[in-house]
mmCIF file of C-alpha atoms and ligand atoms in Angstrom:
data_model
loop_
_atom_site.group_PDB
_atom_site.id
_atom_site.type_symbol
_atom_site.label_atom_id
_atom_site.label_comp_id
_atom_site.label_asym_id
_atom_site.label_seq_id
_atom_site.Cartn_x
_atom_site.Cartn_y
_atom_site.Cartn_z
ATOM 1 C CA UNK A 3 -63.601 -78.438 143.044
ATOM 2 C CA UNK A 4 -62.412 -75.387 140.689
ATOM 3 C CA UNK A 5 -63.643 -71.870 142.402
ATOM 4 C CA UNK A 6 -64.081 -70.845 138.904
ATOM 5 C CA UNK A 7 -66.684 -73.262 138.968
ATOM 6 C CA UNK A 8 -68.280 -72.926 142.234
ATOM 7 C CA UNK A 9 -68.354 -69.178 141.282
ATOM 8 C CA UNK A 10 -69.910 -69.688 137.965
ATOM 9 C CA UNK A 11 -73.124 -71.248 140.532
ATOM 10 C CA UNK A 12 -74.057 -67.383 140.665
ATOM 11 C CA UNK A 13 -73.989 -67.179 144.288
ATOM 12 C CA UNK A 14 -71.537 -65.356 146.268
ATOM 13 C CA UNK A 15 -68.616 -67.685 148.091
ATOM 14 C CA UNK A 16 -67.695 -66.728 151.703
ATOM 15 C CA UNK A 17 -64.416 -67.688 152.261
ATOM 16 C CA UNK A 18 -60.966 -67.358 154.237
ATOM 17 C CA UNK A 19 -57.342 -66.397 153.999
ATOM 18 C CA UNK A 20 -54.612 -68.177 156.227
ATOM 19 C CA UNK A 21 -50.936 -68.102 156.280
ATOM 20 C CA UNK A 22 -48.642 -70.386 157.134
ATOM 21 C CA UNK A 23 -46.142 -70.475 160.321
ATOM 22 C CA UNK A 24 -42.749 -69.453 159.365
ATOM 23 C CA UNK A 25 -40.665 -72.618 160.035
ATOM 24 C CA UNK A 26 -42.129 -76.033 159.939
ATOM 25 C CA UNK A 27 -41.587 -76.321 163.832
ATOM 26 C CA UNK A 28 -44.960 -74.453 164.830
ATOM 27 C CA UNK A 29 -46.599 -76.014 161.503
ATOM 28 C CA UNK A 30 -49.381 -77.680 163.928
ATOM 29 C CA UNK A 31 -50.379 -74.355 164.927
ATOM 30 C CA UNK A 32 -52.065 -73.961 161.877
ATOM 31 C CA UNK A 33 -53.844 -77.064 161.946
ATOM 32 C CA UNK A 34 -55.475 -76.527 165.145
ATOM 33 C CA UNK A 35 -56.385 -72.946 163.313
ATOM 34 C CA UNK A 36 -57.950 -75.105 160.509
ATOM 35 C CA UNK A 37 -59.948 -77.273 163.191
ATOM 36 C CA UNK A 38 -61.785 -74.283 164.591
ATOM 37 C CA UNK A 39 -62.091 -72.382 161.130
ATOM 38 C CA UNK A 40 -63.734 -75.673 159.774
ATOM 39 C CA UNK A 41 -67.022 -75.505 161.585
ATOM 40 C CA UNK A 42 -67.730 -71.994 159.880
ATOM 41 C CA UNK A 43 -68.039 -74.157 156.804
ATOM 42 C CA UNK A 44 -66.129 -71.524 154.368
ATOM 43 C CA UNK A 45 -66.375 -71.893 150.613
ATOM 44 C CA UNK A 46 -62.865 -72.209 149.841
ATOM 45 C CA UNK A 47 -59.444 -71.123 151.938
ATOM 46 C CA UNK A 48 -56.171 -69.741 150.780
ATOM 47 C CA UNK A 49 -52.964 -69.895 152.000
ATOM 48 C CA UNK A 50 -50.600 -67.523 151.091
ATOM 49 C CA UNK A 51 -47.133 -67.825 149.740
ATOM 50 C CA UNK A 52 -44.359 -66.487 151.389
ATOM 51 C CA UNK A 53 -41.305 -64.467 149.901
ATOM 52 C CA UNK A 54 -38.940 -67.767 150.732
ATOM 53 C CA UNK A 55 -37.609 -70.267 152.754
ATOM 54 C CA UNK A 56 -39.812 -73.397 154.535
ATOM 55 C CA UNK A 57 -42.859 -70.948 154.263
ATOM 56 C CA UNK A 58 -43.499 -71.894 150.478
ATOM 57 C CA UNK A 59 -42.984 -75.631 150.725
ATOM 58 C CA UNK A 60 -45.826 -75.368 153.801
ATOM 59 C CA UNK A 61 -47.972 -73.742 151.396
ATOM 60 C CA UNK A 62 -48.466 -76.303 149.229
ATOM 61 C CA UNK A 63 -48.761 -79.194 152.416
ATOM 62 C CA UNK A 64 -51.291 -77.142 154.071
ATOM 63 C CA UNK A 65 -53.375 -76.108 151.233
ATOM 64 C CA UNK A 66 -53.272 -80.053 150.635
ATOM 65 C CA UNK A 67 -54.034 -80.994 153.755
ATOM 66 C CA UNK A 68 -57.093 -78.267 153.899
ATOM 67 C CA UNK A 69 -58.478 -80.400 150.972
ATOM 68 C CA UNK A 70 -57.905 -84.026 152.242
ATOM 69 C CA UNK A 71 -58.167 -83.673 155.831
ATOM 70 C CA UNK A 72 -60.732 -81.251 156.538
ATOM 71 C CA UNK A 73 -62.804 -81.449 153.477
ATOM 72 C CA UNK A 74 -62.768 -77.888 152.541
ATOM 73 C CA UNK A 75 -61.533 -76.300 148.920
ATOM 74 C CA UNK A 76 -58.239 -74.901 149.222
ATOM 75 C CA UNK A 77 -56.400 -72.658 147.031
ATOM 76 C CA UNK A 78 -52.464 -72.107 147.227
ATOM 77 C CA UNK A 79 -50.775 -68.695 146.511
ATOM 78 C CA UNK A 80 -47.635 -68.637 144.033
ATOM 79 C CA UNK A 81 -45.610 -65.636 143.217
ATOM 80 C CA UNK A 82 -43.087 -65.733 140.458
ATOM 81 C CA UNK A 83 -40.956 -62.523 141.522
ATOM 82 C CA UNK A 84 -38.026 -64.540 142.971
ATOM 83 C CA UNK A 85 -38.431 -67.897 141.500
ATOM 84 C CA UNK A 86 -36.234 -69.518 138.287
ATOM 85 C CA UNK A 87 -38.841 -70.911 135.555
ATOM 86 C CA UNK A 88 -37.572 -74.002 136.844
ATOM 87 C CA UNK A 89 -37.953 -73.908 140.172
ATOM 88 C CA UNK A 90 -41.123 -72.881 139.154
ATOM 89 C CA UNK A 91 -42.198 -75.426 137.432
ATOM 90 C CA UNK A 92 -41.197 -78.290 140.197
ATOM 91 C CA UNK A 93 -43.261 -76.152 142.625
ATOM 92 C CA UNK A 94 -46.247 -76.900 139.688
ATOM 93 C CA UNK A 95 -45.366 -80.349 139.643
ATOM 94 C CA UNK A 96 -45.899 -80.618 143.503
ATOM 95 C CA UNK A 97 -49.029 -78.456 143.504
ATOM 96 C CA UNK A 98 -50.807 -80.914 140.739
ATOM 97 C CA UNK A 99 -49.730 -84.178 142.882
ATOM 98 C CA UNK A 100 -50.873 -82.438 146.146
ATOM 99 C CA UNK A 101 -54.186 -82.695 144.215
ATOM 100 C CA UNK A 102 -54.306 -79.060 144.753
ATOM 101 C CA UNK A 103 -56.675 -77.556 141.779
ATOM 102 C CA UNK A 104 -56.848 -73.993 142.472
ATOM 103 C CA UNK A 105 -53.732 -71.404 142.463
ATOM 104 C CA UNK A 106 -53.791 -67.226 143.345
ATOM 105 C CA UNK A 107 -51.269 -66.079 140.203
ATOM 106 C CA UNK A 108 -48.774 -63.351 142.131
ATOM 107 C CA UNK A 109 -45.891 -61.412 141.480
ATOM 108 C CA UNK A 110 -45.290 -61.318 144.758
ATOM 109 C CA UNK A 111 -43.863 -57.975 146.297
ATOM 110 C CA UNK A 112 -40.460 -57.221 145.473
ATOM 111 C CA UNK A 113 -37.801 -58.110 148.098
ATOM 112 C CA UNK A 114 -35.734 -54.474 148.829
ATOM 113 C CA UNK A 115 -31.822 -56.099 148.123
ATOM 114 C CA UNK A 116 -33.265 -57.483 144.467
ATOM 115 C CA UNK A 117 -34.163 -53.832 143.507
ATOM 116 C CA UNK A 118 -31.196 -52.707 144.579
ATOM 117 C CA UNK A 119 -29.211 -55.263 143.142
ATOM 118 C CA UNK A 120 -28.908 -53.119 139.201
ATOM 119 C CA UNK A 121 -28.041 -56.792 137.753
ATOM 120 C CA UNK A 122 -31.361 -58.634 138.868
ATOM 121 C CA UNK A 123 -33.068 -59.744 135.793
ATOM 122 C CA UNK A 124 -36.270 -61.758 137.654
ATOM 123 C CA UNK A 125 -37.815 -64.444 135.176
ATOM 124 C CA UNK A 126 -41.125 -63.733 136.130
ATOM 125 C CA UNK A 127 -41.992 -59.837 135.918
ATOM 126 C CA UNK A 128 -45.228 -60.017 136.447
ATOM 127 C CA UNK A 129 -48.346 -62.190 137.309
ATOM 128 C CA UNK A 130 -49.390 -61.891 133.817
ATOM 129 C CA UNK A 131 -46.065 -64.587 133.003
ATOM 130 C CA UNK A 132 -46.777 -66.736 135.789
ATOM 131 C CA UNK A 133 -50.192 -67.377 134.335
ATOM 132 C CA UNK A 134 -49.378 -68.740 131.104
ATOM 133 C CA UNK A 135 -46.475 -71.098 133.107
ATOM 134 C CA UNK A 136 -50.024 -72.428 135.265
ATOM 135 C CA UNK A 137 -51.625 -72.572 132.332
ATOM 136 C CA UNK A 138 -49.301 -74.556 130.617
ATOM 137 C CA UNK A 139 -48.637 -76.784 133.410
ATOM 138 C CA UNK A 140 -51.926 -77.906 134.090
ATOM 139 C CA UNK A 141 -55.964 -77.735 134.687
ATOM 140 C CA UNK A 142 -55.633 -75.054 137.432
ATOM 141 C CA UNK A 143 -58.302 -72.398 138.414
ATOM 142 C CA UNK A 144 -56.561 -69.685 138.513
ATOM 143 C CA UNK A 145 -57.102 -66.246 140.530
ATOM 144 C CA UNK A 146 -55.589 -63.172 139.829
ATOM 145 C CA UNK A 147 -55.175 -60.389 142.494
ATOM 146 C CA UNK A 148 -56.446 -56.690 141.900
ATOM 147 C CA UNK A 149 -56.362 -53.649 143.505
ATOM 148 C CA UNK A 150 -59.906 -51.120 144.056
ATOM 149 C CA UNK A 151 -57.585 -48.601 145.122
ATOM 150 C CA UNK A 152 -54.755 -48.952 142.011
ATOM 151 C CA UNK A 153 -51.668 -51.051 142.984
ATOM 152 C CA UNK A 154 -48.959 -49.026 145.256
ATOM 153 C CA UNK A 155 -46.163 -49.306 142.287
ATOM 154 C CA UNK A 156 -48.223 -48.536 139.269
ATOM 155 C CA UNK A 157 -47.591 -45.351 137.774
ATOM 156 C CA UNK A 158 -51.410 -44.276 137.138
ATOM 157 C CA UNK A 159 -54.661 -46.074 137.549
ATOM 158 C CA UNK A 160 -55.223 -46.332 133.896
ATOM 159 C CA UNK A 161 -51.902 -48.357 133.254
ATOM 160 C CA UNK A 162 -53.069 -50.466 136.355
ATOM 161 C CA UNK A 163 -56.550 -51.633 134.860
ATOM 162 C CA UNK A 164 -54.593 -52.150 131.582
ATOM 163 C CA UNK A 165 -52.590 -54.468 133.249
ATOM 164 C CA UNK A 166 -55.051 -56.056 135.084
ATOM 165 C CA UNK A 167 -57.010 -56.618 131.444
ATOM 166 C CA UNK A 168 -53.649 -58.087 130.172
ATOM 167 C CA UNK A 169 -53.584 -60.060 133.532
ATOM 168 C CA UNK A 170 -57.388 -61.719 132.911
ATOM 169 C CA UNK A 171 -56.599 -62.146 129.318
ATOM 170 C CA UNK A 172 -53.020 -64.327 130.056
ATOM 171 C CA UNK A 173 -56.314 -66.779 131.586
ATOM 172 C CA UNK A 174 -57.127 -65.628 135.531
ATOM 173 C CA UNK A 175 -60.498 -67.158 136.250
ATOM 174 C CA UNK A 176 -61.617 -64.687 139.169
ATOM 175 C CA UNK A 177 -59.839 -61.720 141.445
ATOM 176 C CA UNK A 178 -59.344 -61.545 145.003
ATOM 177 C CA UNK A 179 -59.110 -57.568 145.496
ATOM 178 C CA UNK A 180 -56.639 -56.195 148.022
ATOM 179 C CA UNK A 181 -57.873 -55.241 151.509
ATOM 180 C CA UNK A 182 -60.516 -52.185 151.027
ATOM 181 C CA UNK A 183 -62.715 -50.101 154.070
ATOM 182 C CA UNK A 184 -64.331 -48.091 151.960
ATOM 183 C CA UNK A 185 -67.207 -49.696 149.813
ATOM 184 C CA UNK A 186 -68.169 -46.982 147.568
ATOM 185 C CA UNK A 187 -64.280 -47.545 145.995
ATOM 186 C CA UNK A 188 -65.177 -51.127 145.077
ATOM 187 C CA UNK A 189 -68.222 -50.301 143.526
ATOM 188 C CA UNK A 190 -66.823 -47.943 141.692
ATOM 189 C CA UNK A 191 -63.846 -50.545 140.800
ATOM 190 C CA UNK A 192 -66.574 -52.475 139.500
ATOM 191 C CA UNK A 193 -67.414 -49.958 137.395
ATOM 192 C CA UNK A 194 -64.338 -49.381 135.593
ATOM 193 C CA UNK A 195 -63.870 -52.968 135.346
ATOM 194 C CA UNK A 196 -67.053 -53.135 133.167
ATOM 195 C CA UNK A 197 -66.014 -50.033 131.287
ATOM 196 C CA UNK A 198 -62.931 -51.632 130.033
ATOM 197 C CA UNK A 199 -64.486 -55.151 129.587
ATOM 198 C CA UNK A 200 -63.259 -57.658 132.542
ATOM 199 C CA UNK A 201 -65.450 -59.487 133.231
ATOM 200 C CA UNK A 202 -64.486 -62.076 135.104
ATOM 201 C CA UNK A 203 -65.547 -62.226 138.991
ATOM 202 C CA UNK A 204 -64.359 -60.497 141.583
ATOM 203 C CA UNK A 205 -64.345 -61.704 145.346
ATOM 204 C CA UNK A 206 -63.595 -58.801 147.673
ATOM 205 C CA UNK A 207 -61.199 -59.334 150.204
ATOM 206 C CA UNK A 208 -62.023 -57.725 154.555
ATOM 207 C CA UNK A 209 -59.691 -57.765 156.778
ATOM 208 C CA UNK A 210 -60.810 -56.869 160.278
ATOM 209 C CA UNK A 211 -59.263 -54.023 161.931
ATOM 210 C CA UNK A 212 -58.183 -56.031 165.731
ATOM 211 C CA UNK A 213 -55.219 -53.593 166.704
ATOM 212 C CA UNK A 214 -53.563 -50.410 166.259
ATOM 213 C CA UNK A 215 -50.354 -51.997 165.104
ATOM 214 C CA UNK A 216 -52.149 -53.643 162.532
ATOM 215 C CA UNK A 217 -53.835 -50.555 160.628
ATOM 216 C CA UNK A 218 -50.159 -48.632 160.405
ATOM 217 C CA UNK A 219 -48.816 -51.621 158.868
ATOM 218 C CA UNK A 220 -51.853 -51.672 156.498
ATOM 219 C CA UNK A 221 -51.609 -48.192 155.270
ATOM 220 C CA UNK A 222 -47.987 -48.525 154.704
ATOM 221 C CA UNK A 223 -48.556 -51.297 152.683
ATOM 222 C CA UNK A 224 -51.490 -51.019 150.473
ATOM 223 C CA UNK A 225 -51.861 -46.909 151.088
ATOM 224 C CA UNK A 226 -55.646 -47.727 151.113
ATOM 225 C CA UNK A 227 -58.165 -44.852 152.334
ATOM 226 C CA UNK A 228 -59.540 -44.924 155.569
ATOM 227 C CA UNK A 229 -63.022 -43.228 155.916
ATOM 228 C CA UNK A 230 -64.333 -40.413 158.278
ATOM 229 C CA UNK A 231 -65.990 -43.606 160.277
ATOM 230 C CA UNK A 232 -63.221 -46.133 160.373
ATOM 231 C CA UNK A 233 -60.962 -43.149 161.542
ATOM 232 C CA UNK A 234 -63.677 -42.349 164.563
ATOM 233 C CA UNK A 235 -63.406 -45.910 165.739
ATOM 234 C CA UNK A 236 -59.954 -45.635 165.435
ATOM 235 C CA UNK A 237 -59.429 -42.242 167.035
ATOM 236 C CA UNK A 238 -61.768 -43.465 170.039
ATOM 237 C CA UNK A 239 -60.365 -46.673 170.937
ATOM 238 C CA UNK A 240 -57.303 -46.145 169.978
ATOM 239 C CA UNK A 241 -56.109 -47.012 173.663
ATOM 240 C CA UNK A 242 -58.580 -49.388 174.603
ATOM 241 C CA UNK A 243 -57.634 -52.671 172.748
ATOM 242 C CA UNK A 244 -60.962 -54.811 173.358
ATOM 243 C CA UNK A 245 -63.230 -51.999 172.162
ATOM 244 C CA UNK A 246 -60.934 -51.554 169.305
ATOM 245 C CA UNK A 247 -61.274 -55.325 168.385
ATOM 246 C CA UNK A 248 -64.906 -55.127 168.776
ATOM 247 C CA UNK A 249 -65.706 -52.549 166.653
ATOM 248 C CA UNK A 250 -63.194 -53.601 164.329
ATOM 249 C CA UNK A 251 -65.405 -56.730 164.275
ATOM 250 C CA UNK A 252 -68.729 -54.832 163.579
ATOM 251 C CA UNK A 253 -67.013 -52.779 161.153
ATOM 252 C CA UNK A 254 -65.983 -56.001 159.051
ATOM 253 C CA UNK A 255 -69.811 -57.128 159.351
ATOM 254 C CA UNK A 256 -70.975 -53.944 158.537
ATOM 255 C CA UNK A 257 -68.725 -53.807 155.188
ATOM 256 C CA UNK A 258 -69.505 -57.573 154.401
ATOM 257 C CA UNK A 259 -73.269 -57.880 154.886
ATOM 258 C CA UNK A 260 -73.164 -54.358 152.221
ATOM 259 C CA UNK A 261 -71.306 -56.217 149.559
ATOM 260 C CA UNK A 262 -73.699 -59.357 149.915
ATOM 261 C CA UNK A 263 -76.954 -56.990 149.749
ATOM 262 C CA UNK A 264 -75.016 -55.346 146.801
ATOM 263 C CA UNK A 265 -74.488 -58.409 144.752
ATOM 264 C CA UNK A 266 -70.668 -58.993 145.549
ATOM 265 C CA UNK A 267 -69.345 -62.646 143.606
ATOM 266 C CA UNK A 268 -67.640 -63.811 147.049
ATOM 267 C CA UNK A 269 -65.793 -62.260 150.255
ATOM 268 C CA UNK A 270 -62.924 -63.303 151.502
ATOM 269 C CA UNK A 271 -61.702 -62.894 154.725
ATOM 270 C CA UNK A 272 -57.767 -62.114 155.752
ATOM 271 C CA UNK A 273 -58.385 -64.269 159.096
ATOM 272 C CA UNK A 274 -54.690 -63.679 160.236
ATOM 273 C CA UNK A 275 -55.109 -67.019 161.365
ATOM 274 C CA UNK A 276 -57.855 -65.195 164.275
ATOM 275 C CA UNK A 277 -60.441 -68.135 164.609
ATOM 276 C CA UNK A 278 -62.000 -66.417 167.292
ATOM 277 C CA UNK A 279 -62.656 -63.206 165.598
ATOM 278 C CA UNK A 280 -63.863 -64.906 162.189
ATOM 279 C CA UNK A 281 -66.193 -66.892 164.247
ATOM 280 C CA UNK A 282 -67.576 -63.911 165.757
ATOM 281 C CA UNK A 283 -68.323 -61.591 162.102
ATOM 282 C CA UNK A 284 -69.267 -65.454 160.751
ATOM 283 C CA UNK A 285 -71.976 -65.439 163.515
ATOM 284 C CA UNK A 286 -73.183 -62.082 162.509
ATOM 285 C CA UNK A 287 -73.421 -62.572 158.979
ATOM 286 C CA UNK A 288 -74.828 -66.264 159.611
ATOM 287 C CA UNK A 289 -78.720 -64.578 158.094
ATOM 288 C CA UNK A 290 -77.968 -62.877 155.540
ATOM 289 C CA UNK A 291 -75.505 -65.535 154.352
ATOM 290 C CA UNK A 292 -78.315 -67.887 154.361
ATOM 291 C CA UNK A 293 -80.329 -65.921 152.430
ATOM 292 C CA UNK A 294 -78.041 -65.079 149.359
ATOM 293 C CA UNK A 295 -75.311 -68.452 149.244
ATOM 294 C CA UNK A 296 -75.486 -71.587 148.858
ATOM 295 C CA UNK A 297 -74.020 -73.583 152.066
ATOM 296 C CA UNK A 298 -75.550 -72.325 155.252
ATOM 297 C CA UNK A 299 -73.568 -72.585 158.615
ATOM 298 C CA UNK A 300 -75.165 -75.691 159.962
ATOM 299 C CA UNK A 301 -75.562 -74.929 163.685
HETATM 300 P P1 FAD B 416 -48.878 -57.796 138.898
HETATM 301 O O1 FAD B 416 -50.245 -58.091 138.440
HETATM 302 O O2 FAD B 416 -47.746 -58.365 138.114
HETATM 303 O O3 FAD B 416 -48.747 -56.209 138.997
HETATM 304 C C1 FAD B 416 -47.651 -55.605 139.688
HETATM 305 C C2 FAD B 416 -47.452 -54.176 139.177
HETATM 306 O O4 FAD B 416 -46.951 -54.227 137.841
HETATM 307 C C3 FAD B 416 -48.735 -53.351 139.108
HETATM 308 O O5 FAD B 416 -48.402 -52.018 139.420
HETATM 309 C C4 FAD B 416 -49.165 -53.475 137.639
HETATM 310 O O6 FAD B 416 -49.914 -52.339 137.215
HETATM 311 C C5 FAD B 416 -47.806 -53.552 136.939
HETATM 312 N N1 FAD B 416 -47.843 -54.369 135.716
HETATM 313 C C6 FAD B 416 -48.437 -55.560 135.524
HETATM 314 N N2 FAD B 416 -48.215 -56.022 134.281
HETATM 315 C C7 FAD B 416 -47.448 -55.094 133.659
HETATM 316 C C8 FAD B 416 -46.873 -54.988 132.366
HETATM 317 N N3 FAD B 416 -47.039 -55.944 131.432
HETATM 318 N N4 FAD B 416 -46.139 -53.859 132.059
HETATM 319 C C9 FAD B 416 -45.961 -52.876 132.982
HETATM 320 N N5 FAD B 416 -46.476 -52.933 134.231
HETATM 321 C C10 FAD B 416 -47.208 -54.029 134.576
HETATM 322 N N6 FAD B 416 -47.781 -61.424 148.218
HETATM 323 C C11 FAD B 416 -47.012 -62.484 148.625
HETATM 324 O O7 FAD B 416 -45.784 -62.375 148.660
HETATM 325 N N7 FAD B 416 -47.604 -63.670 148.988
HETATM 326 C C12 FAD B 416 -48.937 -63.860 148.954
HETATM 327 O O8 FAD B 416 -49.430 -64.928 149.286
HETATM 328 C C13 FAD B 416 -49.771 -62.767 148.541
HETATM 329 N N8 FAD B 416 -51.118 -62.884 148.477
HETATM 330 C C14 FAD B 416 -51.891 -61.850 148.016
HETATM 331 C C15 FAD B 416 -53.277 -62.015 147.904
HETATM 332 C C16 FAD B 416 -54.080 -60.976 147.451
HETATM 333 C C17 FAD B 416 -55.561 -61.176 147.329
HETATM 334 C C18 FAD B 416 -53.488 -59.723 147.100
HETATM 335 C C19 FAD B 416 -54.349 -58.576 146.639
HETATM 336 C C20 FAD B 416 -52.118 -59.550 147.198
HETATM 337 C C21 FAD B 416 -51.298 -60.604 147.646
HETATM 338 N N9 FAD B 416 -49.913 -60.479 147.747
HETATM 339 C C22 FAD B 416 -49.141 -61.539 148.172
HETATM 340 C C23 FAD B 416 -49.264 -59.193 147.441
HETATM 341 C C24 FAD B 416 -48.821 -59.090 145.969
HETATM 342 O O9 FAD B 416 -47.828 -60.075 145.704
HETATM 343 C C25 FAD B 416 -48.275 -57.685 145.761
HETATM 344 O O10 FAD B 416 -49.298 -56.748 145.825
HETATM 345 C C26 FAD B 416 -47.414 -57.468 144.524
HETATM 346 O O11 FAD B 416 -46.746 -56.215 144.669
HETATM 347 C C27 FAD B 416 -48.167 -57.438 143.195
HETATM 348 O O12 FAD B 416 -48.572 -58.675 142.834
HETATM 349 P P2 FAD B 416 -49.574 -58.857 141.553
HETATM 350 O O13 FAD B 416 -49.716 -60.296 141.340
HETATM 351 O O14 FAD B 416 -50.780 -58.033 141.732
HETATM 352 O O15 FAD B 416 -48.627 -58.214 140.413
#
């Protein structure tokens, strides 16, 4: 089924976001991942896309396995940054006969020796291009990523939305937004995305706080804000790793059962392949998912 589709339904999607082992060795790992995330009966999962290498061919074989063996909608990540137009579209080609029917547009972040390199000239520039090459190549749903918090490289936040317009208009169905902990910013996101006329829906993405290690890496990454409360939790536990992952857990609950009281189009999780944690914030939002979407955790 096309998310753009199960979207359209008018009630918000819970899904999940899984990435794929780095060689095709530990490739199993995943599946026993899949087996456990299964029973929380997400709407859809994506698997990300990595920069090179076996990663990107086991995108496209686990997203189509997600699909035909466990029954669940997948959705495959692409970035363009550092592919040909070629090799781009053979990596289409396999997508459509993996029966795979949903894609995540990317640029994909920028690998440090290619913007060093003066003479790189990348054939995709931007997501906006890879689009209309998914477009062309096939019925795809097709998600665009997006950024509450402006995208790290963008010059100013104004230039950002106007790309993200350009983005939608190229033909992105939906957005997955960037990791956020603060939910006033995506409500006021949402704001400015009606001011300048997307309108196209956006899922917002949580990613559970389990670890120290994990929110310096985030902040470098994304630069995101961290409020007065998710600092407390951090400054309290910062030495005591199972309180940490606990609160980190009611944190996540806390910010997801908001955005479904608020009248969010989906959530998706960043499970960092955690089945045990996503199980746990699934089990706490089990009510109030009931009562606002569609497919109920049978238990
Ligand atoms: P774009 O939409 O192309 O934007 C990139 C920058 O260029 C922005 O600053 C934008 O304002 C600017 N821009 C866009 N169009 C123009 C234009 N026409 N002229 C001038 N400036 C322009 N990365 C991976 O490698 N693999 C993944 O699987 C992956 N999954 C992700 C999933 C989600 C939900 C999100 C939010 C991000 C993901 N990323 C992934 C990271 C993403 O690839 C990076 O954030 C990347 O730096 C930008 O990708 P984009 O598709 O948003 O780029």
């Amino acid at each position: 089924m096309k998310i753009r589709d199960m979207i359209s339904k008018g009630e918000p999607t819970v899904s999940f976001e899984i990435f794929p082992p780095k060689s095709s060795y530990s490739l199993e790992t995943v599946f026993d991942t899949l087996g456990e995330l299964k029973d929380l009966h997400p709407d859809f999962i994506s698997v990300t896309y990595g920069a090179g290498g076996t990663a990107q061919s086991n995108t496209v074989e686990i997203a189509s396995r997600i699909k035909k063996d466990f029954g669940i909608e997948s959705i495959a990540h692409l970035t363009g940054c550092t592919s040909t137009k070629e090799g781009m579209k053979r990596t289409l080609a396999s997508i459509k006969d993996s029966g795979i029917e949903n894609i995540l547009a990317l640029r994909g972040d920028i690998p440090q020796e290619k913007l060093a390199d003066k003479n790189w000239n990348p054939e995709y520039r931007y997501a906006s291009e890879l689009i209309d090459d998914i477009k062309a190549a096939g019925d795809f749903s097709i998600g665009a990523a997006c950024y509450p918090e402006g995208h790290v490289d963008s010059i100013n936040k104004v230039d950002d939305l106007k790309n993200l317009k350009r983005k939608m208009d190229h033909g992105a169905d939906f957005m997955i937004t960037q990791l956020f902990y603060d939910n006033d910013l995506f409500y006021q996101f949402k704001e400015k995305l009606d001011l300048v006329g997307i309108e196209q829906p956006v899922i917002a993405g949580i990613l559970p706080v389990l670890n120290i290690k994990q929110v310096k890496r985030i902040q470098e990454i994304s630069g995101c804000n961290l409020p007065p409360k998710f600092l407390r939790i951090l400054e309290r536990y910062e030495h005591d790793p199972a309180s940490l992952q606990e609160a980190g857990i009611a944190y996540a609950v806390d910010q997801i059962i908001d955005l479904l009281s608020s009248g969010v189009d989906g959530v998706h999780i960043y499970t960092m392949n955690k089945p045990d944690a996503t199980r746990r914030i699934m089990e706490n939002i089990s009510c109030v998912r009931k009562a606002v979407c569609r497919k109920e955790p049978q238990r």
